[in-house]
Amino acid sequence: MHNRQMLLDKLGKFTQGYRDRVAIVTGGSGLGKSWVLEQIGQRLDGHPHRLIRSGKHDSAWPLSGLLSFISAVPLKLSPAVSGLFPDSTDSVVDRYRIAMALLPELTEKIEPDTVFLIDDLDFMDPDSQRILGFLASRLQGNRVSFIATITSATAPEPFDVFQRFQLEIVDSLTLKQMAIEESVIELQESVAEILVCFARGNPGTLLEHVRSLSDAQKSNREPLTLPYHARIESSSTLRALESRFTSTQITALKHIAIGPVLPYNVALEIPDVSEHDLRELVNAGVVRFSQELLNLPNALMRSHLFWGIGSLQRRQMHQLIAEAANSIELKLFHQSRVDDSQIPSRQLIRSAVSLVDAGYIHAAIEVVEWTLTHLDNENPAPELLLFIQQLMRSAHLGIAWRYIKYLDGFNLASDEKLMLLNQEVELRVLEGSTIPTSSIHNAVEEHQANNLALSANLMSMSALALCLDGKLDEAHTDLQHARRLFSEAKSAPGPRFQHAQVLHDSYTGNQASVMSIYQSVIQRKAADVNGITFLTVASALSRLGYHEQARTALLPLLNGTSTEVVYQSLGLLYEAQFAITAHEVPRALRAVERWNASSGVDLMRPLPCIINAWYWIMKDRADKAGPVLDALRPFVIGQLPSIYSTLVTELQGLQALMGARFDEAVTYFQQAQLAHGEIVSIHYVETCVNLIEALSCAHHVQEAANEFRATQSLMARISGRHAKMLILRAQAIALPGDISRARFQALLDMWQPSDGQLELARIHHCFGTRLGTAGRIEQSIEQLAIARTIYRNIGALGWAQRVESQLSSVNASTANTAEDSYFKMLSTDEAQVVAMVRKGMTNKDIAEELFITVSAVEARLTRLFRKTGTRNRQQLSAHFASGSN
């Protein structure tokens, strides 16, 4: 709820000396306006403040809102003021005289710095609004503050001249945590997911729904009553509707409210309701219109409408809709509401599956929950299994969990048990949580005789889990078992078998097999390839260092070829992870931002947190990275597959290394090194090199050399240019004296653009650090300054700040010679070109000045870009200007 905390901080300033001490908070019903005022009141604590809530009848009686304000002061009216108040409901109110008479009495009575919190200001009577607006303006001179909330988009006069703050919807993760915390008894996480789904970002709606659930309905074994029965007396949104819309439009709203969705053509059949009425409701944003269906997005408003209709009248409405609806799904639902004994439960659940396919998840859940209350002796397992599958494909994992747990208590047939376990394990894979391999083995042993294909798929996912935990021999055994079962079933191996096989091949270094599968996949039509396969192949290629091929394999998901939302979302997540793995910092930063801007489904935990921790570390935002890493630390202790805990530990080491906490970094990198176990990959090489660097920076020179000697042969198993460059950098760090410096210089000469800008910066950085420890200050400054420039250019601000700290520690008089030392690294010809570039001369101008060709100028610029780690003339000029900073 970060945006609300920021809002509270801003509103607090209106009570602490702002010239303008009046603020208006706007937002629809359920967004938590009352909560905001309550929080401000708590923050004010002993500070004088008054809370005024507008009652539902405040707009019906003249000056009732003003009287509420006067009562809160409290102020006993003098005869001169009370005599001005109207003596009947139809009397004319002299607003100006009342306001002018009240002002001196309030000025005398209200102590300075008092804060008035007015809830639902726009539901007061208009005369009270005008008088209070006048008083709010005048009382600011007495240091009196007003913070008011309104539901409508337009503030009442004269409050419309004051600053407004819009309440935004709350993200789903925050809402879910709020539901769990606010529940009186333990609330199942999957039930909280449904609450969040229906709240649609409104915290007020969510809390009302939490309160409306009975204790029995808070477990996964009891159906939920949808729509929820709101417990508050009325909603401000409904009061607004009654004043904004006609009686026929209210009738239309009631018909829309009795079902999750209503076909537009059926709405036109409602007596006395016109097309104009419906259009007005849609234009006002009260009703949503999509795919020829109408629905009410405000769940709290729908609840009040639904339960405000008598049961007999509701039944008549359901009958009307059932007779007019063309959709078999909705016809069945409304008919079941008229007489639930006529409609088989299985038919209703199958209709819910169709609603998920159409994107109406709220409607689908409501149909299923209604069905579960009328099961009698029916077994809904086959249809619920299909419903669970559709929920997972649409990335509603938490809700899918509810129905998995619900079915778990049924007396299921053998094949149904295996199907349910398949879905549970599949969901765990998508979530990124631990896969129960022992449960899989037990189930397969019991049921494999009659369910070969299902058992084979389960064994595939067991192999997948074992690979992720680094248990490659056990994974190989399970893969052989799965292959045998698929063969006996005369069935082709499924996507998860291929997933486990390719993952196993990537961990064991079987590059030929992975590349063969990659070639096979890209030659097929994208529509014919399962989304799992794209992710699998891309992951294996990235792990083996084939980063361009990994991007190619991922493109069909990023381009929307896969129709399953869950794989489209995973494509965005993996794009970020692959870019981080490839050390393409600018692309990775953009990819993380794209993921965060997406729907943010809870997939592959804790990978979203890992990529965000990396993002904030690169951005040099310790205030952001710290909380994310703190939240990740529990995952390191055996709660998740080792592949993720290793990533978390590695990130903690990188943050410590950037923060110059070298001994702490050593500890983290040693832990990550152990976590790799028997898997020697490019990630293992990176961990070893980081460990050697941390040891060297901590002045454990001999330990760094020993570490290189101990791991050199293991690291050498990994082929490829990236691994070679990393190993050579580790060797340069570990070697002593002039030999080390010669190796660093050789590394710089070897570097190619395909090696990446981050690797170039790390070489310069490590070289500069080594030169500094050898007392070669000017040369050290040269290398560190180049590293800083490259880090800044690619957006690696965390590393740039680390170099900045190193440069700042150099003696000031020595640092002042940095710009000169920048130029010492250049030849005479190169220095001339740099000087002319800094003057803004074009390539043609430089060629004429030096009596050379334009091509020769371009060649010199190319060498300069490579030597300095810059990409264009602007960066080159800034690079040599930065020496004086």
Coordinates of N, CA and C in Angstrom, one line a residue, residues 238 480 696 785 852:
L238 N -24.4 3.9 -3.7 CA -25.8 3.7 -3.9 C -26.5 5.0 -3.7
Q480 N 14.1 -42.0 -16.7 CA 14.0 -43.3 -17.3 C 12.7 -44.0 -17.0
S696 N 40.2 -10.9 -2.7 CA 41.3 -9.9 -3.0 C 41.0 -8.6 -2.5
A785 N 38.1 5.3 -13.6 CA 37.3 6.3 -14.3 C 36.6 5.7 -15.5
I852 N 43.4 14.1 -43.1 CA 43.1 12.6 -43.3 C 41.7 12.5 -43.8

